[in-house]
Short mmCIF file of C-alpha atoms in Angstrom, two decimals:
data_model
loop_
_atom_site.label_atom_id
_atom_site.label_comp_id
_atom_site.label_asym_id
_atom_site.label_seq_id
_atom_site.Cartn_x
_atom_site.Cartn_y
_atom_site.Cartn_z
CA GLN P 287 -58.98 9.71 -36.06
CA THR P 288 -60.22 10.65 -39.55
CA VAL P 289 -60.71 6.97 -40.40
CA ARG P 290 -62.56 6.33 -37.14
CA THR P 291 -64.87 9.28 -37.77
CA TYR P 292 -65.64 8.04 -41.29
CA LEU P 293 -66.52 4.53 -40.08
CA LEU P 294 -68.65 5.79 -37.18
CA GLU P 295 -70.55 8.01 -39.61
CA GLN P 296 -71.14 4.90 -41.73
CA GLN P 297 -72.74 3.23 -38.68
CA PHE P 298 -69.86 0.85 -37.92
CA LEU P 299 -69.22 -0.25 -34.33
CA GLU P 300 -65.68 -0.22 -32.96
CA VAL P 301 -64.80 -3.48 -31.17
CA GLU P 302 -61.86 -5.30 -29.60
CA THR P 303 -60.81 -8.90 -30.30
CA PRO P 304 -58.10 -11.09 -28.71
CA THR P 305 -54.41 -10.53 -29.38
CA LEU P 306 -53.54 -13.96 -27.97
CA GLN P 307 -55.28 -16.69 -29.98
CA SER P 308 -55.36 -20.44 -29.49
CA VAL P 309 -55.86 -20.90 -33.26
CA TYR P 310 -54.37 -18.48 -35.75
CA GLY P 311 -55.90 -17.63 -39.11
CA GLY P 312 -57.22 -14.93 -41.40
CA ALA P 313 -53.95 -14.39 -43.28
CA ASN P 314 -51.20 -16.34 -45.01
CA ALA P 315 -48.44 -15.68 -42.51
CA THR P 316 -46.23 -17.33 -39.90
CA PRO P 317 -47.24 -16.52 -36.29
CA PHE P 318 -45.20 -15.88 -33.17
CA VAL P 319 -45.78 -18.68 -30.65
CA THR P 320 -45.90 -18.41 -26.88
CA ARG P 321 -46.72 -20.87 -24.09
CA HIS P 322 -49.52 -20.39 -21.56
CA LYS P 323 -48.12 -21.89 -18.36
CA ALA P 324 -51.40 -22.31 -16.47
CA LEU P 325 -53.29 -23.92 -19.35
CA GLY P 326 -50.29 -25.82 -20.65
CA ILE P 327 -51.00 -25.00 -24.32
CA ASP P 328 -49.49 -22.86 -27.04
CA PHE P 329 -51.01 -19.51 -27.99
CA TYR P 330 -50.26 -17.33 -30.99
CA LEU P 331 -49.92 -13.58 -31.36
CA ARG P 332 -52.58 -12.72 -33.89
CA ILE P 333 -51.68 -12.51 -37.55
CA SER P 334 -55.20 -11.17 -38.24
CA ASN P 335 -58.47 -10.52 -36.45
CA GLU P 336 -60.60 -11.54 -39.43
CA LEU P 337 -62.26 -14.66 -38.03
CA PHE P 338 -63.24 -12.96 -34.76
CA LEU P 339 -64.80 -10.00 -36.58
CA LYS P 340 -66.76 -12.38 -38.81
CA ARG P 341 -68.06 -14.16 -35.70
CA LEU P 342 -69.30 -10.81 -34.41
CA VAL P 343 -71.20 -10.20 -37.65
CA ILE P 344 -72.70 -13.68 -37.37
CA GLY P 345 -73.76 -12.75 -33.83
CA GLY P 346 -75.76 -9.77 -35.07
CA PHE P 347 -73.31 -6.86 -35.18
CA ASP P 348 -73.86 -5.94 -38.84
CA ARG P 349 -70.95 -3.48 -39.20
CA VAL P 350 -67.80 -3.78 -37.10
CA PHE P 351 -64.26 -2.40 -37.24
CA GLU P 352 -61.07 -2.63 -35.23
CA PHE P 353 -57.69 -0.91 -35.25
CA ILE P 354 -55.18 -3.58 -34.33
CA LYS P 355 -51.57 -4.57 -33.99
CA ASN P 356 -50.78 -7.68 -36.02
CA PHE P 357 -47.69 -9.81 -35.49
CA ARG P 358 -46.09 -11.84 -38.26
CA ASN P 359 -42.89 -13.84 -37.83
CA GLU P 360 -41.40 -12.88 -41.17
CA GLY P 361 -38.71 -10.73 -42.77
CA ILE P 362 -38.05 -7.04 -42.19
CA ASP P 363 -37.71 -4.58 -45.05
CA ARG P 364 -38.77 -1.04 -45.90
CA THR P 365 -42.48 -1.95 -46.07
CA HIS P 366 -42.61 -4.80 -43.53
CA ASN P 367 -42.23 -4.81 -39.74
CA PRO P 368 -43.05 -7.89 -37.61
CA GLU P 369 -45.44 -5.76 -35.50
CA PHE P 370 -47.60 -3.43 -37.56
CA SER P 371 -50.84 -1.44 -37.44
CA ALA P 372 -53.88 -2.40 -39.45
CA LEU P 373 -57.56 -1.65 -39.78
CA GLU P 374 -60.13 -4.33 -40.55
CA PHE P 375 -63.85 -3.89 -40.98
CA TYR P 376 -66.75 -6.09 -42.06
CA GLN P 377 -70.22 -5.25 -43.31
CA ALA P 378 -73.18 -7.62 -43.63
CA TYR P 379 -75.04 -7.69 -46.95
CA ALA P 380 -72.11 -6.08 -48.78
CA ASP P 381 -69.51 -7.39 -51.22
CA TYR P 382 -66.08 -6.47 -52.56
CA HIS P 383 -67.53 -3.69 -54.72
CA ASP P 384 -68.81 -1.98 -51.54
CA MET P 385 -65.37 -2.43 -49.96
CA MET P 386 -63.77 -0.67 -52.94
CA ARG P 387 -66.00 2.34 -52.37
CA HIS P 388 -65.15 2.41 -48.65
CA CYS P 389 -61.43 2.11 -49.42
CA GLU P 390 -61.50 5.02 -51.87
CA SER P 391 -63.44 7.17 -49.44
CA ILE P 392 -61.07 6.48 -46.55
CA PHE P 393 -57.98 7.40 -48.56
CA GLU P 394 -59.72 10.53 -49.89
CA CYS P 395 -60.72 11.64 -46.38
CA CYS P 396 -57.22 11.07 -45.02
CA ALA P 397 -55.51 12.91 -47.88
CA LEU P 398 -57.86 15.86 -47.42
CA ALA P 399 -57.18 15.88 -43.67
CA VAL P 400 -53.39 15.85 -44.13
CA HIS P 401 -52.89 17.85 -47.33
CA GLY P 402 -56.18 19.65 -47.92
CA SER P 403 -56.31 17.94 -51.32
CA THR P 404 -56.64 14.47 -52.79
CA GLN P 405 -53.30 15.09 -54.53
CA PHE P 406 -49.92 14.88 -52.82
CA GLU P 407 -46.26 14.31 -53.72
CA PHE P 408 -44.40 11.11 -52.96
CA GLU P 409 -40.75 10.81 -54.03
CA GLY P 410 -41.29 13.23 -56.91
CA THR P 411 -44.52 11.60 -58.13
CA THR P 412 -47.92 13.28 -57.82
CA ILE P 413 -50.40 10.80 -56.38
CA ASP P 414 -54.14 11.43 -56.67
CA VAL P 415 -56.41 9.32 -54.47
CA LYS P 416 -59.65 10.88 -55.69
CA ALA P 417 -62.35 8.31 -56.46
CA PRO P 418 -63.04 6.39 -58.56
CA TRP P 419 -59.78 4.46 -58.76
CA PRO P 420 -59.04 2.36 -61.86
CA ARG P 421 -60.12 -1.26 -61.65
CA LEU P 422 -58.21 -4.02 -63.45
CA THR P 423 -58.68 -7.75 -63.16
CA MET P 424 -55.48 -9.66 -62.47
CA LEU P 425 -55.59 -11.11 -65.98
CA GLU P 426 -55.99 -7.63 -67.47
CA ALA P 427 -53.05 -6.35 -65.42
CA ILE P 428 -50.82 -9.21 -66.60
CA LYS P 429 -51.73 -8.48 -70.21
CA GLN P 430 -51.24 -4.72 -69.81
CA PHE P 431 -48.05 -4.62 -67.76
CA ALA P 432 -46.32 -7.93 -68.53
CA GLU P 433 -47.61 -8.24 -72.09
CA ILE P 434 -48.56 -11.87 -71.41
CA SER P 435 -51.88 -13.34 -72.62
CA PHE P 436 -52.09 -15.77 -69.73
CA LYS P 437 -55.39 -17.36 -70.76
CA THR P 438 -53.95 -18.52 -74.09
CA LEU P 439 -50.98 -20.33 -72.50
CA SER P 440 -51.01 -24.06 -71.82
CA ASP P 441 -49.84 -25.42 -68.47
CA GLU P 442 -46.56 -26.45 -70.09
CA GLU P 443 -46.04 -22.96 -71.50
CA VAL P 444 -46.77 -21.38 -68.12
CA GLN P 445 -44.25 -23.67 -66.41
CA ALA P 446 -41.66 -22.89 -69.10
CA LEU P 447 -42.25 -19.15 -68.58
CA LEU P 448 -41.71 -19.47 -64.83
CA ALA P 449 -38.53 -21.47 -65.37
CA ALA P 450 -37.19 -18.97 -67.90
CA LYS P 451 -37.80 -16.09 -65.47
CA GLY P 452 -36.41 -17.96 -62.47
CA TRP P 453 -39.70 -17.63 -60.57
CA HIS P 454 -40.43 -20.47 -58.16
CA LEU P 455 -43.77 -21.56 -56.71
CA ASP P 456 -44.08 -22.60 -53.08
CA GLY P 457 -45.51 -26.10 -53.37
CA SER P 458 -47.01 -27.88 -56.35
CA PHE P 459 -47.93 -26.21 -59.64
CA SER P 460 -51.38 -24.81 -60.34
CA ARG P 461 -52.43 -22.28 -62.96
CA GLY P 462 -53.95 -19.98 -60.35
CA ARG P 463 -50.84 -19.88 -58.17
CA ALA P 464 -48.69 -19.35 -61.26
CA MET P 465 -50.94 -16.50 -62.38
CA GLN P 466 -50.59 -14.74 -59.04
CA LEU P 467 -46.80 -15.20 -59.04
CA ILE P 468 -46.51 -13.70 -62.54
CA PHE P 469 -48.59 -10.73 -61.41
CA GLU P 470 -46.53 -10.17 -58.26
CA GLU P 471 -43.19 -10.41 -60.08
CA SER P 472 -44.02 -8.41 -63.21
CA CYS P 473 -46.89 -6.03 -62.42
CA GLU P 474 -46.97 -4.87 -58.78
CA SER P 475 -44.10 -2.40 -59.05
CA GLN P 476 -45.77 -0.68 -62.02
CA LEU P 477 -48.97 0.16 -60.13
CA VAL P 478 -48.02 3.71 -59.16
CA GLN P 479 -51.36 5.53 -59.10
CA PRO P 480 -54.12 4.09 -56.84
CA THR P 481 -55.46 0.97 -58.56
CA PHE P 482 -57.70 -1.94 -57.59
CA ILE P 483 -56.56 -5.35 -58.86
CA THR P 484 -59.59 -7.65 -58.79
CA ASP P 485 -60.66 -11.24 -59.40
CA TYR P 486 -57.81 -13.33 -57.99
CA PRO P 487 -57.32 -17.06 -58.61
CA LYS P 488 -59.26 -19.31 -56.26
CA GLU P 489 -56.02 -20.74 -54.81
CA SER P 490 -55.07 -17.37 -53.32
CA SER P 491 -57.41 -17.55 -50.29
CA PRO P 492 -59.66 -20.13 -48.61
CA LEU P 493 -61.85 -17.42 -47.02
CA CYS P 494 -63.20 -15.67 -50.11
CA LYS P 495 -66.39 -16.27 -52.09
CA GLN P 496 -66.23 -17.83 -55.55
CA HIS P 497 -66.55 -15.34 -58.38
CA ARG P 498 -70.16 -15.11 -59.56
CA GLN P 499 -69.16 -15.54 -63.23
CA ASN P 500 -65.97 -17.65 -63.19
CA PRO P 501 -65.53 -20.59 -60.77
CA GLU P 502 -61.74 -20.48 -61.19
CA LEU P 503 -61.61 -17.02 -59.61
CA ILE P 504 -62.67 -15.43 -56.31
CA GLU P 505 -64.17 -12.04 -55.49
CA ARG P 506 -61.04 -10.51 -54.04
CA PHE P 507 -59.20 -7.27 -54.65
CA GLU P 508 -56.00 -5.66 -53.49
CA ALA P 509 -55.39 -1.92 -53.68
CA TYR P 510 -51.99 -0.67 -54.82
CA VAL P 511 -50.29 2.72 -54.60
CA MET P 512 -46.64 3.32 -55.56
CA GLY P 513 -46.28 -0.41 -56.10
CA TRP P 514 -47.29 -1.16 -52.50
CA GLU P 515 -50.27 -3.25 -51.49
CA VAL P 516 -52.26 -1.00 -49.14
CA ALA P 517 -55.53 -2.95 -48.81
CA ASN P 518 -56.91 -6.46 -49.27
CA ALA P 519 -60.63 -7.28 -49.43
CA TYR P 520 -63.12 -10.04 -50.19
CA SER P 521 -66.69 -10.87 -50.77
CA GLU P 522 -66.56 -13.24 -47.80
CA LEU P 523 -67.29 -16.93 -48.18
CA ASN P 524 -70.40 -17.72 -46.09
CA ASP P 525 -71.04 -21.39 -46.97
CA PRO P 526 -69.89 -23.42 -43.91
CA ILE P 527 -69.63 -26.70 -45.85
CA ARG P 528 -67.43 -25.18 -48.54
CA GLN P 529 -65.42 -23.29 -45.90
CA ARG P 530 -64.66 -26.50 -43.99
CA GLN P 531 -63.65 -28.22 -47.22
CA LEU P 532 -61.24 -25.43 -48.18
CA MET P 533 -59.71 -25.26 -44.70
CA GLU P 534 -59.23 -29.04 -44.62
CA GLU P 535 -57.57 -28.91 -48.04
CA GLN P 536 -55.22 -26.22 -46.76
CA VAL P 537 -54.34 -28.31 -43.70
CA GLU P 538 -53.45 -31.20 -46.02
CA ARG P 539 -51.23 -28.94 -48.14
CA GLY P 540 -49.49 -27.83 -44.95
CA ARG P 541 -48.78 -31.45 -44.08
CA GLY P 542 -47.30 -31.77 -47.55
CA GLY P 543 -44.81 -29.01 -46.82
CA GLU P 544 -46.59 -25.88 -48.10
CA ALA P 545 -45.74 -22.85 -45.99
CA GLU P 546 -48.16 -20.41 -44.31
CA THR P 547 -51.26 -22.61 -44.17
CA HIS P 548 -54.10 -22.22 -41.66
CA PRO P 549 -55.12 -24.76 -39.01
CA LEU P 550 -58.80 -25.64 -38.67
CA ASP P 551 -60.73 -23.15 -36.55
CA GLU P 552 -63.65 -25.20 -35.26
CA ASP P 553 -65.14 -22.30 -33.30
CA PHE P 554 -65.34 -20.21 -36.46
CA LEU P 555 -66.78 -23.08 -38.51
CA ARG P 556 -69.39 -23.79 -35.83
CA ALA P 557 -70.39 -20.13 -35.81
CA MET P 558 -70.78 -20.20 -39.60
CA GLU P 559 -73.15 -23.14 -39.29
CA TYR P 560 -75.58 -20.98 -37.28
CA GLY P 561 -75.92 -18.75 -40.33
CA MET P 562 -73.41 -16.26 -41.71
CA PRO P 563 -74.90 -13.46 -43.82
CA PRO P 564 -73.30 -12.37 -47.09
CA MET P 565 -70.66 -9.80 -46.20
CA GLY P 566 -67.74 -7.80 -47.46
CA GLY P 567 -64.55 -7.32 -45.48
CA ILE P 568 -61.31 -5.39 -45.87
CA GLY P 569 -57.94 -4.93 -44.23
CA ILE P 570 -55.97 -1.70 -44.71
CA GLY P 571 -52.30 -1.30 -43.79
CA MET P 572 -52.30 1.84 -41.67
CA ASP P 573 -48.49 2.12 -41.54
CA ARG P 574 -48.26 2.14 -45.33
CA MET P 575 -51.06 4.69 -45.57
CA VAL P 576 -49.16 6.96 -43.18
CA MET P 577 -45.95 6.40 -45.17
CA LEU P 578 -47.66 7.59 -48.35
CA LEU P 579 -49.35 10.60 -46.75
CA THR P 580 -46.19 11.77 -44.96
CA GLY P 581 -43.68 11.05 -47.75
CA GLN P 582 -41.73 8.35 -45.90
CA ASN P 583 -40.24 5.47 -47.88
CA ASN P 584 -39.38 3.23 -44.91
CA ILE P 585 -41.86 1.79 -42.43
CA ARG P 586 -39.36 2.39 -39.59
CA ASP P 587 -39.92 6.13 -40.07
CA VAL P 588 -43.62 5.90 -39.15
CA ILE P 589 -43.29 3.51 -36.19
CA LEU P 590 -42.02 5.09 -32.97
CA PHE P 591 -40.19 1.95 -31.86
CA PRO P 592 -39.64 -0.32 -34.89
CA THR P 593 -38.25 -3.83 -34.56
CA LEU P 594 -34.46 -3.71 -34.77
CA ARG P 595 -31.65 -6.14 -34.07
CA PRO P 596 -30.29 -5.42 -30.54
CA GLU P 597 -26.78 -3.93 -30.38
CA GLN P 598 -25.62 -6.79 -28.17
CA PHE P 599 -26.97 -9.43 -30.58
CA GLY P 600 -24.58 -12.35 -30.81
CA GLU P 601 -22.45 -11.39 -27.83
#
């Protein structure tokens, strides 16, 4: 309720988008598939509502948000459940810097509502969500936490590093994908206090705008607390020609065996062609936020009916 109040005060409109989708997209994830008997086609439980919310902004709703249940056909661990709660919101004429400010404000408001302070304890560590949060580029984080000067390494040296560490890329080698893997394996767990990691490699998402200063990067950030990713945001790509090109490239990689690629969403691409304003967008994991604020270290403890293996499984 605190988050909803904040967004309404910021002139956002709460909306609803479909849970059953004929084309899935908006996240790198594997969907659950179901069959529509009357139409005779497959539908997918949504992995994200991103493309629908963007279509609403294109249609003239400048600021929209939605609390949703997402469904991802993936593993279960202490921070992942196949069905989970998320918040996504999009704002026309904004970028990822604006989304950082919204993210900080939301966490501040929620901490104050729960604890009466921006500081709280989690597993013996004092967390302070007061803005502004530190901002590190991914390259800076790799240098600081992994002590690797990634920019000075050749492709051969990067591949040798991955082999020495036993880290394996899904699909073919690229410097950007290697950079993200090194960050995930060596840096994420060290991000204890709230931190924004910015400026991801261009390979990490087909939906994000190219960085205004470096064409090899995109204007993306993820927010981390206690080593957990709690938010993911972009300056959204609004060039329909470039968007189609990136989506088609991803489809081709999927045909080549790469996992978790998007199909083409022609309805979204057609909407973009009518004119998509510059915008910023963000997704926040509500379950993980609740875990942090209530001191729970397992997502099952903040979901009333988490996904579990049935007792009679295998009988």
